[in-house]
Structure formats: structure tokens, C-alpha cells
């Protein structure tokens, strides 16, 4: 085998893209932002910009976008 084949075989088949931008810091106390999918409170402050997901919806979203290969 040549070096190119070995390095390709050792890399991940399905590369997961990094989420856009850094995650906001969890809020120490309320008011908390509502999840955009289920309206449950999230761990993020209400002032967080963009899409906020509760831990359950965040986990489900990660499952949906994960490589199923």
C-alpha cells in the first residue's frame, strides 16, 4: 500500500462539520431562552442570538445530522 491510501483509510469516512461559531455560555440564572422547537426553557440566557435548543432537542438534532454510514 502507498502512503496516500493509508492516510485516507485512517481518516473519518464521514467528517462532521463543526457548528457555526462558538456556543454561548450557559446562564447562571434566568430568564432563560425558549427552545425554538418545543418551547421548553434552555440553559442559555434570553439574550442569546440565533437558534436556541433545549438539551433534548439539541441531542436529537445531533442524532439527525450524524453520519449514519
mmCIF file with all atom_site columns, C-alpha atoms in Angstrom:
data_model
loop_
_atom_site.group_PDB
_atom_site.id
_atom_site.type_symbol
_atom_site.label_atom_id
_atom_site.label_alt_id
_atom_site.label_comp_id
_atom_site.label_asym_id
_atom_site.label_entity_id
_atom_site.label_seq_id
_atom_site.pdbx_PDB_ins_code
_atom_site.Cartn_x
_atom_site.Cartn_y
_atom_site.Cartn_z
_atom_site.occupancy
_atom_site.B_iso_or_equiv
_atom_site.pdbx_formal_charge
_atom_site.auth_seq_id
_atom_site.auth_comp_id
_atom_site.auth_asym_id
_atom_site.auth_atom_id
_atom_site.pdbx_PDB_model_num
ATOM 1  C CA . UNK A 1 1  ? 0.000   0.000  0.000  1.00 0.00 ? 1  UNK A CA 1
ATOM 2  C CA . UNK A 1 2  ? 1.179   3.511  -0.613 1.00 0.00 ? 2  UNK A CA 1
ATOM 3  C CA . UNK A 1 3  ? 1.130   6.360  1.929  1.00 0.00 ? 3  UNK A CA 1
ATOM 4  C CA . UNK A 1 4  ? -1.835  8.110  0.306  1.00 0.00 ? 4  UNK A CA 1
ATOM 5  C CA . UNK A 1 5  ? -4.131  5.083  0.689  1.00 0.00 ? 5  UNK A CA 1
ATOM 6  C CA . UNK A 1 6  ? -3.122  4.546  4.311  1.00 0.00 ? 6  UNK A CA 1
ATOM 7  C CA . UNK A 1 7  ? -3.730  8.159  5.301  1.00 0.00 ? 7  UNK A CA 1
ATOM 8  C CA . UNK A 1 8  ? -7.122  8.153  3.559  1.00 0.00 ? 8  UNK A CA 1
ATOM 9  C CA . UNK A 1 9  ? -8.148  4.921  5.294  1.00 0.00 ? 9  UNK A CA 1
ATOM 10 C CA . UNK A 1 10 ? -7.236  6.319  8.713  1.00 0.00 ? 10 UNK A CA 1
ATOM 11 C CA . UNK A 1 11 ? -9.336  9.475  8.317  1.00 0.00 ? 11 UNK A CA 1
ATOM 12 C CA . UNK A 1 12 ? -13.005 9.560  9.205  1.00 0.00 ? 12 UNK A CA 1
ATOM 13 C CA . UNK A 1 13 ? -15.302 8.377  6.436  1.00 0.00 ? 13 UNK A CA 1
ATOM 14 C CA . UNK A 1 14 ? -17.943 10.918 7.299  1.00 0.00 ? 14 UNK A CA 1
ATOM 15 C CA . UNK A 1 15 ? -16.449 14.156 8.547  1.00 0.00 ? 15 UNK A CA 1
ATOM 16 C CA . UNK A 1 16 ? -18.802 16.056 10.806 1.00 0.00 ? 16 UNK A CA 1
ATOM 17 C CA . UNK A 1 17 ? -18.708 19.790 10.148 1.00 0.00 ? 17 UNK A CA 1
ATOM 18 C CA . UNK A 1 18 ? -18.091 21.992 13.147 1.00 0.00 ? 18 UNK A CA 1
ATOM 19 C CA . UNK A 1 19 ? -21.092 24.053 14.215 1.00 0.00 ? 19 UNK A CA 1
ATOM 20 C CA . UNK A 1 20 ? -21.022 27.668 13.099 1.00 0.00 ? 20 UNK A CA 1
ATOM 21 C CA . UNK A 1 21 ? -19.406 29.804 15.749 1.00 0.00 ? 21 UNK A CA 1
ATOM 22 C CA . UNK A 1 22 ? -18.762 29.273 19.423 1.00 0.00 ? 22 UNK A CA 1
ATOM 23 C CA . UNK A 1 23 ? -21.536 28.061 21.706 1.00 0.00 ? 23 UNK A CA 1
ATOM 24 C CA . UNK A 1 24 ? -22.875 30.646 24.134 1.00 0.00 ? 24 UNK A CA 1
ATOM 25 C CA . UNK A 1 25 ? -22.103 30.247 27.819 1.00 0.00 ? 25 UNK A CA 1
ATOM 26 C CA . UNK A 1 26 ? -24.916 28.708 29.898 1.00 0.00 ? 26 UNK A CA 1
ATOM 27 C CA . UNK A 1 27 ? -26.810 31.202 32.050 1.00 0.00 ? 27 UNK A CA 1
ATOM 28 C CA . UNK A 1 28 ? -26.329 31.040 35.807 1.00 0.00 ? 28 UNK A CA 1
ATOM 29 C CA . UNK A 1 29 ? -29.864 32.290 36.460 1.00 0.00 ? 29 UNK A CA 1
ATOM 30 C CA . UNK A 1 30 ? -32.899 33.305 34.384 1.00 0.00 ? 30 UNK A CA 1
ATOM 31 C CA . UNK A 1 31 ? -34.546 34.460 32.322 1.00 0.00 ? 31 UNK A CA 1
ATOM 32 C CA . UNK A 1 32 ? -33.776 31.571 30.001 1.00 0.00 ? 32 UNK A CA 1
ATOM 33 C CA . UNK A 1 33 ? -34.350 31.444 26.249 1.00 0.00 ? 33 UNK A CA 1
ATOM 34 C CA . UNK A 1 34 ? -37.117 29.164 24.963 1.00 0.00 ? 34 UNK A CA 1
ATOM 35 C CA . UNK A 1 35 ? -36.246 26.236 22.682 1.00 0.00 ? 35 UNK A CA 1
ATOM 36 C CA . UNK A 1 36 ? -37.241 27.051 19.103 1.00 0.00 ? 36 UNK A CA 1
ATOM 37 C CA . UNK A 1 37 ? -38.602 23.526 18.560 1.00 0.00 ? 37 UNK A CA 1
ATOM 38 C CA . UNK A 1 38 ? -40.501 22.639 21.749 1.00 0.00 ? 38 UNK A CA 1
ATOM 39 C CA . UNK A 1 39 ? -40.656 25.962 23.669 1.00 0.00 ? 39 UNK A CA 1
ATOM 40 C CA . UNK A 1 40 ? -39.099 24.402 26.808 1.00 0.00 ? 40 UNK A CA 1
ATOM 41 C CA . UNK A 1 41 ? -36.573 26.590 28.667 1.00 0.00 ? 41 UNK A CA 1
ATOM 42 C CA . UNK A 1 42 ? -32.963 26.164 27.570 1.00 0.00 ? 42 UNK A CA 1
ATOM 43 C CA . UNK A 1 43 ? -29.741 26.583 29.530 1.00 0.00 ? 43 UNK A CA 1
ATOM 44 C CA . UNK A 1 44 ? -28.946 29.774 27.603 1.00 0.00 ? 44 UNK A CA 1
ATOM 45 C CA . UNK A 1 45 ? -29.852 33.341 28.567 1.00 0.00 ? 45 UNK A CA 1
ATOM 46 C CA . UNK A 1 46 ? -32.737 35.051 26.808 1.00 0.00 ? 46 UNK A CA 1
ATOM 47 C CA . UNK A 1 47 ? -30.266 37.491 25.219 1.00 0.00 ? 47 UNK A CA 1
ATOM 48 C CA . UNK A 1 48 ? -28.604 34.691 23.166 1.00 0.00 ? 48 UNK A CA 1
ATOM 49 C CA . UNK A 1 49 ? -28.860 35.377 19.436 1.00 0.00 ? 49 UNK A CA 1
ATOM 50 C CA . UNK A 1 50 ? -29.654 32.695 16.901 1.00 0.00 ? 50 UNK A CA 1
ATOM 51 C CA . UNK A 1 51 ? -31.267 29.296 17.354 1.00 0.00 ? 51 UNK A CA 1
ATOM 52 C CA . UNK A 1 52 ? -31.504 28.072 20.948 1.00 0.00 ? 52 UNK A CA 1
ATOM 53 C CA . UNK A 1 53 ? -32.304 24.428 21.635 1.00 0.00 ? 53 UNK A CA 1
ATOM 54 C CA . UNK A 1 54 ? -33.056 22.667 24.908 1.00 0.00 ? 54 UNK A CA 1
ATOM 55 C CA . UNK A 1 55 ? -30.725 19.747 25.774 1.00 0.00 ? 55 UNK A CA 1
ATOM 56 C CA . UNK A 1 56 ? -33.228 17.157 24.471 1.00 0.00 ? 56 UNK A CA 1
ATOM 57 C CA . UNK A 1 57 ? -33.762 18.869 21.101 1.00 0.00 ? 57 UNK A CA 1
ATOM 58 C CA . UNK A 1 58 ? -30.030 19.586 20.812 1.00 0.00 ? 58 UNK A CA 1
ATOM 59 C CA . UNK A 1 59 ? -29.329 15.862 21.288 1.00 0.00 ? 59 UNK A CA 1
ATOM 60 C CA . UNK A 1 60 ? -31.980 14.873 18.725 1.00 0.00 ? 60 UNK A CA 1
ATOM 61 C CA . UNK A 1 61 ? -30.618 17.387 16.223 1.00 0.00 ? 61 UNK A CA 1
ATOM 62 C CA . UNK A 1 62 ? -27.141 15.902 16.676 1.00 0.00 ? 62 UNK A CA 1
ATOM 63 C CA . UNK A 1 63 ? -28.549 12.413 16.053 1.00 0.00 ? 63 UNK A CA 1
ATOM 64 C CA . UNK A 1 64 ? -30.265 13.575 12.854 1.00 0.00 ? 64 UNK A CA 1
ATOM 65 C CA . UNK A 1 65 ? -27.146 15.237 11.468 1.00 0.00 ? 65 UNK A CA 1
ATOM 66 C CA . UNK A 1 66 ? -24.722 12.480 12.481 1.00 0.00 ? 66 UNK A CA 1
ATOM 67 C CA . UNK A 1 67 ? -23.295 10.169 9.870  1.00 0.00 ? 67 UNK A CA 1
ATOM 68 C CA . UNK A 1 68 ? -25.395 7.039  9.575  1.00 0.00 ? 68 UNK A CA 1
ATOM 69 C CA . UNK A 1 69 ? -22.934 5.384  7.178  1.00 0.00 ? 69 UNK A CA 1
#
